[in-house]
Amino acid sequence: MSTATATKILTDRINRIEVSATMAITAEALRLKATGIKLADFGAGEPHFETPQNIKDAAIEAIQKGFTRYTAVAGTPDVRKAIVARHAADFGTDYTVDECVFSTGGKLALFNAIQVLVDHGDEVVLPVPYWVSYKDIIQYAGGVVKYVESREEENFRVTAAMIERAMTEKTKAIILCSPSNPSGAVMEQSDVEAIVRLAHARGVYVLLDECYAYLNFAGSPVSGASVTECKEHVVVLGSLSKTYAMTGWRAGFALGPKVVISAISKLQSQSTSNAASMVQKASIAAVTGSQACVAEMKADYIRLRDRILEGFKTIPGLTCTVPQGAFYVYPNVSAFLGKGGAKTTTELAAKLLNEAHVVVVPGEAFGTAEHIRLSYAVSAEVIDEGVARMGRYLKQLSAASS
Ligand SMILES: Cc1ncc(COP(=O)(O)O)c(C=O)c1O
């Protein structure tokens, strides 16, 4: 079937989005793995830890006790109570159960929030580099993305003045992600608060993606939602995936004004309905149980970050900001572009995969042309082996073209 015919079959909205830019790399990595090649895989954005035992036990108990039926679409009152209590204890927020919806993953909570807030032609302000999915989710809703470039030399800092310059009368929302996927940058809390206040004053919504909030190495976790007087225009998008090593469970939530949360629940009622009942029980255990596992994993991520950054120092030409959160490094590879045939980071990532057997994600997926993203949520051995392979390959590239 020709592309033209296929285009007619499908809706405009599905044609406005692309499959994830990382799919091609992932598919090729899987193909190589299947042939028995051992890859150093820095591609996947997920913890390498097991889900803590108390969380698994809660799900098993739920199943054994027959807690396997539909629940309220927005999640049981118990899971929502547990989520709002955790957020209140950590960030001083005062959400009620009606201001919380539990969803099948943080990505769905974000997708639904954008679908209920963003109409055709509405503008959404998005700092660069950005997490891959925002752009497509906004475009699926018919929205227009207004990019705000940040500077690597300033640790990808995003200020209220930068956001304000991108705002017009069509601005409906601003998305902030701190700690950032892909750069690991952590926003200054004063910058987040200034943006929240600016948005509130203009009647614009701030979507706070708190997926990595608990993986903040700069200190205690922080939230822009702590500015409670602006809560009318703040929507928190949370995920248990990274905090508790629960990526496969699909557990996320949104906190926000009742009108927005009710609309998200309505949309959820016509699509996924409730998140899996036993996952809700497991999530209660996660957020109400001991948080020592979170601190332990964070301490490990800091060690792994330091290890990979030390490794990078042995690769001439590779420079990297020091990430203050999440589990990604975002090195600048401009010194190697144009050498050995790779002009873009997408081409360089393909070469690193095929020739050095190292999986990285090209910066083009996140809106920048000179970086690659590596997830260091892997073992120390993978870091050592992967960095050594990268180093050998990049040095070889530099030598061949000099
Ligand atoms: C920045 C960011 N937000 C949201 C998500 C969604 O997480 P999940 O759908 O697993 O809860 C991810 C996952 O990679 C992410 O990196």
CSV table of C-alpha atoms and ligand atoms in Angstrom, one decimal:
chain,number,residue,atom,x,y,z
A,1,MET,CA,0.0,0.0,0.0
A,2,SER,CA,1.4,3.4,-0.9
A,3,THR,CA,2.0,6.0,1.8
A,4,ALA,CA,-0.6,8.3,0.2
A,5,THR,CA,-3.3,5.7,0.6
A,6,ALA,CA,-2.3,5.0,4.1
A,7,THR,CA,-2.4,8.7,4.9
A,8,LYS,CA,-6.1,8.7,3.8
A,9,ILE,CA,-7.0,5.8,6.0
A,10,LEU,CA,-5.6,7.5,9.1
A,11,THR,CA,-6.8,10.6,11.0
A,12,ASP,CA,-5.0,13.9,10.8
A,13,ARG,CA,-4.2,13.6,14.5
A,14,ILE,CA,-2.3,10.3,14.3
A,15,ASN,CA,-0.4,11.7,11.3
A,16,ARG,CA,0.7,14.7,13.3
A,17,ILE,CA,2.9,12.4,15.5
A,18,GLU,CA,5.9,10.2,14.9
A,19,VAL,CA,7.0,7.0,16.5
A,20,SER,CA,9.5,7.6,19.2
A,21,ALA,CA,12.8,8.7,17.7
A,22,THR,CA,14.5,6.1,19.8
A,23,MET,CA,12.6,3.2,18.2
A,24,ALA,CA,15.1,2.8,15.3
A,25,ILE,CA,18.0,2.5,17.7
A,26,THR,CA,16.1,0.1,19.9
A,27,ALA,CA,15.1,-2.1,17.0
A,28,GLU,CA,18.6,-2.3,15.8
A,29,ALA,CA,20.0,-3.0,19.3
A,30,LEU,CA,17.5,-5.8,19.7
A,31,ARG,CA,18.5,-7.2,16.3
A,32,LEU,CA,22.2,-7.2,17.3
A,33,LYS,CA,21.5,-8.7,20.7
A,34,ALA,CA,19.6,-11.5,19.0
A,35,THR,CA,22.7,-12.4,17.1
A,36,GLY,CA,24.6,-12.9,20.4
A,37,ILE,CA,26.5,-9.6,20.5
A,38,LYS,CA,26.9,-8.2,24.0
A,39,LEU,CA,25.9,-4.6,23.9
A,40,ALA,CA,26.8,-2.0,26.5
A,41,ASP,CA,23.3,-0.6,26.8
A,42,PHE,CA,22.9,3.0,28.0
A,43,GLY,CA,19.7,3.4,26.1
A,44,ALA,CA,16.9,2.4,28.4
A,45,GLY,CA,15.5,5.1,30.7
A,46,GLU,CA,14.8,2.7,33.6
A,47,PRO,CA,16.3,1.7,36.9
A,48,HIS,CA,18.3,-1.5,36.9
A,49,PHE,CA,17.1,-2.2,40.4
A,50,GLU,CA,14.4,-4.7,41.4
A,51,THR,CA,11.2,-3.4,42.7
A,52,PRO,CA,11.5,-3.4,46.5
A,53,GLN,CA,10.1,-6.5,48.2
A,54,ASN,CA,7.4,-4.8,50.3
A,55,ILE,CA,5.9,-3.4,47.1
A,56,LYS,CA,5.9,-6.8,45.4
A,57,ASP,CA,4.4,-8.4,48.5
A,58,ALA,CA,1.5,-5.9,48.5
A,59,ALA,CA,0.6,-6.8,44.9
A,60,ILE,CA,0.8,-10.5,45.6
A,61,GLU,CA,-1.4,-10.2,48.7
A,62,ALA,CA,-3.9,-8.1,46.7
A,63,ILE,CA,-4.1,-10.9,44.1
A,64,GLN,CA,-4.3,-13.7,46.7
A,65,LYS,CA,-7.1,-11.8,48.5
A,66,GLY,CA,-9.1,-11.4,45.3
A,67,PHE,CA,-8.5,-7.7,44.9
A,68,THR,CA,-8.7,-8.2,41.2
A,69,ARG,CA,-11.8,-6.3,40.0
A,70,TYR,CA,-12.5,-2.9,38.6
A,71,THR,CA,-12.0,0.0,41.0
A,72,ALA,CA,-13.2,3.6,40.8
A,73,VAL,CA,-11.9,5.0,37.5
A,74,ALA,CA,-9.6,7.6,39.2
A,75,GLY,CA,-8.2,4.9,41.5
A,76,THR,CA,-9.4,3.8,45.0
A,77,PRO,CA,-9.8,6.5,47.6
A,78,ASP,CA,-7.0,4.7,49.5
A,79,VAL,CA,-4.4,5.0,46.8
A,80,ARG,CA,-5.3,8.6,46.1
A,81,LYS,CA,-5.2,9.4,49.9
A,82,ALA,CA,-1.8,7.8,50.1
A,83,ILE,CA,-0.5,9.8,47.1
A,84,VAL,CA,-1.7,13.1,48.3
A,85,ALA,CA,-0.4,12.4,51.8
A,86,ARG,CA,3.1,11.6,50.4
A,87,HIS,CA,3.1,14.8,48.4
A,88,ALA,CA,1.9,16.8,51.3
A,89,ALA,CA,4.5,15.4,53.6
A,90,ASP,CA,7.3,16.0,51.1
A,91,PHE,CA,6.3,19.3,49.6
A,92,GLY,CA,3.8,20.9,51.9
A,93,THR,CA,1.0,20.7,49.4
A,94,ASP,CA,-2.7,20.4,50.4
A,95,TYR,CA,-4.4,18.3,47.6
A,96,THR,CA,-7.6,16.5,48.5
A,97,VAL,CA,-8.5,13.1,47.2
A,98,ASP,CA,-10.7,14.8,44.5
A,99,GLU,CA,-7.7,16.6,43.3
A,100,CYS,CA,-5.8,13.4,42.5
A,101,VAL,CA,-6.2,10.8,39.7
A,102,PHE,CA,-4.3,7.6,39.6
A,103,SER,CA,-3.4,6.4,36.1
A,104,THR,CA,-1.7,3.6,34.2
A,105,GLY,CA,1.7,5.2,34.2
A,106,GLY,CA,2.9,8.8,34.4
A,107,LYS,CA,2.9,9.1,30.7
A,108,LEU,CA,-0.8,8.5,30.5
A,109,ALA,CA,-1.5,11.0,33.2
A,110,LEU,CA,0.6,13.5,31.2
A,111,PHE,CA,-1.1,12.5,27.9
A,112,ASN,CA,-4.6,12.9,29.5
A,113,ALA,CA,-3.7,16.2,31.1
A,114,ILE,CA,-2.6,17.7,27.8
A,115,GLN,CA,-5.7,16.3,26.0
A,116,VAL,CA,-8.0,18.0,28.4
A,117,LEU,CA,-6.1,21.3,28.5
A,118,VAL,CA,-4.8,21.9,25.0
A,119,ASP,CA,-7.0,22.7,22.1
A,120,HIS,CA,-6.3,23.3,18.4
A,121,GLY,CA,-3.9,26.2,18.0
A,122,ASP,CA,-3.1,26.5,21.7
A,123,GLU,CA,0.5,27.1,22.4
A,124,VAL,CA,2.6,25.1,24.9
A,125,VAL,CA,5.9,26.4,26.1
A,126,LEU,CA,8.6,23.7,26.2
A,127,PRO,CA,12.2,24.2,27.3
A,128,VAL,CA,14.9,22.4,25.2
A,129,PRO,CA,16.2,19.8,25.7
A,130,TYR,CA,12.9,18.1,26.3
A,131,TRP,CA,11.7,14.6,27.0
A,132,VAL,CA,10.8,12.9,23.7
A,133,SER,CA,7.1,12.4,24.3
A,134,TYR,CA,6.0,16.0,25.1
A,135,LYS,CA,6.2,17.3,21.6
A,136,ASP,CA,4.2,14.5,20.0
A,137,ILE,CA,1.5,14.5,22.8
A,138,ILE,CA,1.0,18.2,22.4
A,139,GLN,CA,0.8,17.9,18.6
A,140,TYR,CA,-1.7,15.0,18.9
A,141,ALA,CA,-3.9,17.4,20.9
A,142,GLY,CA,-3.6,19.9,18.0
A,143,GLY,CA,-1.4,22.2,20.1
A,144,VAL,CA,1.6,24.2,18.9
A,145,VAL,CA,5.0,23.8,20.7
A,146,LYS,CA,6.9,26.9,21.5
A,147,TYR,CA,10.5,25.9,22.2
A,148,VAL,CA,12.7,27.7,24.7
A,149,GLU,CA,16.3,27.1,24.1
A,150,SER,CA,18.6,26.8,27.1
A,151,ARG,CA,22.4,27.0,27.2
A,152,GLU,CA,24.7,24.1,28.1
A,153,GLU,CA,27.2,26.6,29.4
A,154,GLU,CA,24.5,27.6,32.0
A,155,ASN,CA,23.7,24.0,32.9
A,156,PHE,CA,20.6,24.2,30.7
A,157,ARG,CA,19.1,26.8,33.1
A,158,VAL,CA,15.5,27.9,32.4
A,159,THR,CA,14.3,31.1,34.0
A,160,ALA,CA,11.0,32.9,34.2
A,161,ALA,CA,12.3,35.6,31.8
A,162,MET,CA,13.1,33.0,29.2
A,163,ILE,CA,9.6,31.4,29.5
A,164,GLU,CA,7.9,34.8,29.4
A,165,ARG,CA,9.6,35.7,26.1
A,166,ALA,CA,8.0,32.6,24.6
A,167,MET,CA,4.5,33.4,25.8
A,168,THR,CA,1.8,34.9,23.7
A,169,GLU,CA,-1.9,35.4,24.2
A,170,LYS,CA,-2.3,31.8,22.8
A,171,THR,CA,-0.2,30.2,25.5
A,172,LYS,CA,-2.2,27.6,27.4
A,173,ALA,CA,0.5,25.7,29.2
A,174,ILE,CA,4.1,25.4,30.2
A,175,ILE,CA,5.9,22.1,30.8
A,176,LEU,CA,8.7,21.8,33.2
A,177,CYS,CA,10.7,18.7,33.9
A,178,SER,CA,13.2,18.8,36.8
A,179,PRO,CA,15.4,16.9,37.3
A,180,SER,CA,15.5,16.7,33.5
A,181,ASN,CA,15.3,13.8,31.2
A,182,PRO,CA,17.6,14.0,29.2
A,183,SER,CA,20.2,16.4,30.7
A,184,GLY,CA,19.9,15.6,34.4
A,185,ALA,CA,19.8,19.3,35.1
A,186,VAL,CA,17.9,20.4,38.2
A,187,MET,CA,16.0,23.7,38.0
A,188,GLU,CA,16.7,26.3,40.7
A,189,GLN,CA,13.7,26.2,43.0
A,190,SER,CA,13.5,30.0,42.7
A,191,ASP,CA,13.2,29.7,38.9
A,192,VAL,CA,10.4,27.1,39.2
A,193,GLU,CA,8.5,29.3,41.7
A,194,ALA,CA,8.9,32.4,39.6
A,195,ILE,CA,7.6,30.5,36.5
A,196,VAL,CA,4.6,29.2,38.6
A,197,ARG,CA,3.8,32.7,39.8
A,198,LEU,CA,4.1,34.1,36.2
A,199,ALA,CA,1.8,31.4,34.9
A,200,HIS,CA,-0.7,31.9,37.6
A,201,ALA,CA,-0.8,35.7,37.0
A,202,ARG,CA,-1.4,35.0,33.3
A,203,GLY,CA,-4.0,32.3,33.7
A,204,VAL,CA,-1.6,29.7,32.1
A,205,TYR,CA,-1.2,26.1,33.4
A,206,VAL,CA,2.2,24.8,34.5
A,207,LEU,CA,2.6,21.1,34.1
A,208,LEU,CA,5.2,19.9,36.5
A,209,ASP,CA,6.7,16.6,35.4
A,210,GLU,CA,7.9,15.2,38.7
A,211,CYS,CA,8.9,11.8,37.3
A,212,TYR,CA,12.5,12.3,38.7
A,213,ALA,CA,11.7,14.6,41.7
A,214,TYR,CA,13.0,12.1,44.2
A,215,LEU,CA,16.2,11.6,42.3
A,216,ASN,CA,17.5,15.1,43.1
A,217,PHE,CA,21.2,14.9,44.1
A,218,ALA,CA,21.3,18.6,44.9
A,219,GLY,CA,19.4,18.1,48.2
A,220,SER,CA,15.9,17.3,49.3
A,221,PRO,CA,13.3,16.8,46.5
A,222,VAL,CA,11.4,20.0,45.7
A,223,SER,CA,8.2,20.8,43.9
A,224,GLY,CA,6.8,23.9,42.2
A,225,ALA,CA,3.5,22.9,43.7
A,226,SER,CA,4.7,24.0,47.1
A,227,VAL,CA,3.6,27.5,46.0
A,228,THR,CA,0.1,26.6,47.0
A,229,GLU,CA,-1.4,30.0,46.4
A,230,CYS,CA,-1.0,29.3,42.7
A,231,LYS,CA,-2.5,25.8,42.7
A,232,GLU,CA,-5.4,26.8,40.5
A,233,HIS,CA,-2.9,26.7,37.6
A,234,VAL,CA,-0.5,23.9,38.6
A,235,VAL,CA,-0.8,20.3,37.5
A,236,VAL,CA,1.6,17.8,39.0
A,237,LEU,CA,2.4,14.7,36.9
A,238,GLY,CA,3.9,12.0,39.1
A,239,SER,CA,5.2,8.6,38.4
A,240,LEU,CA,6.3,5.7,40.6
A,241,SER,CA,8.3,4.2,37.8
A,242,LYS,CA,11.8,5.6,38.6
A,243,THR,CA,11.4,6.5,42.3
A,244,TYR,CA,10.5,2.9,43.3
A,245,ALA,CA,12.0,1.0,40.3
A,246,MET,CA,8.4,0.2,39.1
A,247,THR,CA,8.6,0.9,35.3
A,248,GLY,CA,6.7,-2.2,34.3
A,249,TRP,CA,3.9,-1.8,36.8
A,250,ARG,CA,2.5,1.4,35.1
A,251,ALA,CA,1.8,3.6,38.1
A,252,GLY,CA,1.4,7.3,37.8
A,253,PHE,CA,-0.8,10.1,38.9
A,254,ALA,CA,-1.9,13.7,38.4
A,255,LEU,CA,-2.6,16.3,41.1
A,256,GLY,CA,-4.3,19.5,40.2
A,257,PRO,CA,-7.4,21.7,40.3
A,258,LYS,CA,-10.6,19.6,40.6
A,259,VAL,CA,-11.9,20.8,37.2
A,260,VAL,CA,-8.8,19.4,35.4
A,261,ILE,CA,-8.6,16.2,37.5
A,262,SER,CA,-12.3,15.5,36.8
A,263,ALA,CA,-11.8,16.0,33.1
A,264,ILE,CA,-8.8,13.6,33.2
A,265,SER,CA,-10.9,11.0,35.0
A,266,LYS,CA,-13.7,11.5,32.4
A,267,LEU,CA,-11.2,10.8,29.6
A,268,GLN,CA,-9.8,7.8,31.5
A,269,SER,CA,-13.4,6.5,32.0
A,270,GLN,CA,-13.6,6.3,28.2
A,271,SER,CA,-10.2,4.7,27.6
A,272,THR,CA,-8.2,2.7,30.1
A,273,SER,CA,-10.6,3.0,33.1
A,274,ASN,CA,-8.8,2.3,36.4
A,275,ALA,CA,-5.1,1.4,36.6
A,276,ALA,CA,-4.7,-2.3,37.5
A,277,SER,CA,-6.2,-2.9,41.0
A,278,MET,CA,-3.2,-4.8,42.4
A,279,VAL,CA,-0.9,-2.1,41.2
A,280,GLN,CA,-2.9,0.4,43.2
A,281,LYS,CA,-2.3,-1.7,46.3
A,282,ALA,CA,1.4,-2.0,45.5
A,283,SER,CA,1.6,1.8,45.0
A,284,ILE,CA,0.0,2.4,48.5
A,285,ALA,CA,2.8,0.2,49.9
A,286,ALA,CA,5.4,2.1,47.9
A,287,VAL,CA,4.4,5.6,49.1
A,288,THR,CA,3.4,4.8,52.7
A,289,GLY,CA,6.2,2.3,53.5
A,290,SER,CA,9.8,3.0,54.4
A,291,GLN,CA,11.4,5.4,51.9
A,292,ALA,CA,14.9,4.0,52.7
A,293,CYS,CA,14.9,2.2,49.3
A,294,VAL,CA,14.6,5.6,47.6
A,295,ALA,CA,17.6,6.9,49.5
A,296,GLU,CA,19.6,3.8,48.8
A,297,MET,CA,18.9,3.9,45.1
A,298,LYS,CA,19.7,7.6,44.9
A,299,ALA,CA,23.0,7.1,46.7
A,300,ASP,CA,23.8,4.4,44.1
A,301,TYR,CA,22.9,6.7,41.2
A,302,ILE,CA,25.2,9.3,42.5
A,303,ARG,CA,28.1,6.8,42.6
A,304,LEU,CA,27.3,5.6,39.1
A,305,ARG,CA,27.1,9.2,37.8
A,306,ASP,CA,30.5,10.0,39.3
A,307,ARG,CA,31.9,6.8,37.7
A,308,ILE,CA,30.7,7.6,34.2
A,309,LEU,CA,31.8,11.2,34.5
A,310,GLU,CA,35.3,10.0,35.6
A,311,GLY,CA,35.3,7.7,32.5
A,312,PHE,CA,34.4,10.5,30.2
A,313,LYS,CA,37.5,12.4,31.4
A,314,THR,CA,39.5,9.8,29.6
A,315,ILE,CA,37.9,10.6,26.2
A,316,PRO,CA,39.5,13.7,24.7
A,317,GLY,CA,37.0,16.0,23.0
A,318,LEU,CA,34.0,14.7,25.0
A,319,THR,CA,32.6,17.3,27.4
A,320,CYS,CA,29.7,16.9,29.8
A,321,THR,CA,27.8,19.0,32.3
A,322,VAL,CA,27.5,17.5,35.8
A,323,PRO,CA,23.9,16.3,36.2
A,324,GLN,CA,22.3,17.0,39.5
A,325,GLY,CA,19.5,14.5,39.2
A,326,ALA,CA,17.7,11.7,37.3
A,327,PHE,CA,20.0,9.0,35.9
A,328,TYR,CA,21.2,10.5,32.6
A,329,VAL,CA,24.3,12.1,31.4
A,330,TYR,CA,24.1,14.3,28.3
A,331,PRO,CA,27.6,14.7,26.9
A,332,ASN,CA,28.5,17.1,24.0
A,333,VAL,CA,29.8,15.2,21.0
A,334,SER,CA,30.2,18.1,18.6
A,335,ALA,CA,34.0,17.3,18.5
A,336,PHE,CA,33.2,14.0,16.7
A,337,LEU,CA,30.5,15.1,14.3
A,338,GLY,CA,31.6,15.2,10.7
A,339,LYS,CA,34.3,12.6,11.5
A,340,GLY,CA,34.1,9.2,10.0
A,341,GLY,CA,30.9,10.0,8.2
A,342,ALA,CA,28.5,10.8,11.1
A,343,LYS,CA,27.2,14.3,10.6
A,344,THR,CA,24.4,14.1,13.1
A,345,THR,CA,24.0,12.6,16.6
A,346,THR,CA,21.5,10.1,15.1
A,347,GLU,CA,24.2,8.9,12.7
A,348,LEU,CA,26.8,8.9,15.4
A,349,ALA,CA,24.5,6.8,17.7
A,350,ALA,CA,24.0,4.3,14.9
A,351,LYS,CA,27.8,4.0,14.4
A,352,LEU,CA,28.4,3.6,18.1
A,353,LEU,CA,25.8,0.9,18.1
A,354,ASN,CA,27.0,-1.0,15.0
A,355,GLU,CA,30.7,-0.4,15.3
A,356,ALA,CA,31.4,-0.1,19.1
A,357,HIS,CA,28.3,-2.0,20.3
A,358,VAL,CA,27.3,0.8,22.7
A,359,VAL,CA,23.7,1.9,22.9
A,360,VAL,CA,23.1,5.7,23.3
A,361,VAL,CA,20.2,7.9,22.4
A,362,PRO,CA,20.9,10.8,19.9
A,363,GLY,CA,20.3,14.3,21.1
A,364,GLU,CA,18.1,15.0,18.1
A,365,ALA,CA,15.4,13.1,19.9
A,366,PHE,CA,15.5,15.7,22.7
A,367,GLY,CA,15.8,18.8,20.5
A,368,THR,CA,19.6,19.4,20.5
A,369,ALA,CA,22.0,18.6,17.7
A,370,GLU,CA,25.3,18.1,19.6
A,371,HIS,CA,24.6,15.6,22.4
A,372,ILE,CA,23.9,12.0,23.1
A,373,ARG,CA,22.1,10.7,26.1
A,374,LEU,CA,23.3,7.8,28.2
A,375,SER,CA,21.4,6.3,31.1
A,376,TYR,CA,23.7,5.2,33.8
A,377,ALA,CA,21.1,3.1,35.6
A,378,VAL,CA,23.3,0.1,34.8
A,379,SER,CA,26.0,-1.8,36.7
A,380,ALA,CA,29.4,-0.4,37.3
A,381,GLU,CA,30.8,-3.1,34.9
A,382,VAL,CA,28.6,-1.9,32.1
A,383,ILE,CA,29.7,1.7,32.7
A,384,ASP,CA,33.4,0.7,32.6
A,385,GLU,CA,33.1,-1.5,29.6
A,386,GLY,CA,30.8,0.9,27.7
A,387,VAL,CA,32.9,3.9,28.3
A,388,ALA,CA,36.1,2.0,27.3
A,389,ARG,CA,34.4,1.0,24.0
A,390,MET,CA,33.2,4.5,23.4
A,391,GLY,CA,36.6,5.9,24.2
A,392,ARG,CA,38.4,3.6,21.8
A,393,TYR,CA,35.9,4.2,19.0
A,394,LEU,CA,35.8,8.0,19.4
A,395,LYS,CA,39.6,8.2,19.6
A,396,GLN,CA,39.8,6.1,16.4
A,397,LEU,CA,37.4,8.5,14.7
A,398,SER,CA,39.4,11.5,15.7
A,399,ALA,CA,42.7,9.9,14.6
A,400,ALA,CA,41.3,8.8,11.2
A,401,SER,CA,40.1,12.3,10.3
A,402,SER,CA,43.1,14.3,11.5
B,1,LIG,C1,10.5,12.9,31.9
B,1,LIG,C2,9.6,11.7,32.0
B,1,LIG,N1,8.3,11.9,32.3
B,1,LIG,C3,7.4,10.9,32.4
B,1,LIG,C4,7.8,9.6,32.1
B,1,LIG,C5,6.7,8.6,32.2
B,1,LIG,O1,7.0,7.6,33.1
B,1,LIG,P1,6.0,6.4,33.3
B,1,LIG,O2,4.9,6.4,32.2
B,1,LIG,O3,6.8,5.1,33.3
B,1,LIG,O4,5.3,6.6,34.6
B,1,LIG,C6,9.1,9.4,31.8
B,1,LIG,C7,9.5,8.0,31.5
B,1,LIG,O5,10.6,7.7,30.9
B,1,LIG,C8,10.0,10.4,31.8
B,1,LIG,O6,11.3,10.2,31.5
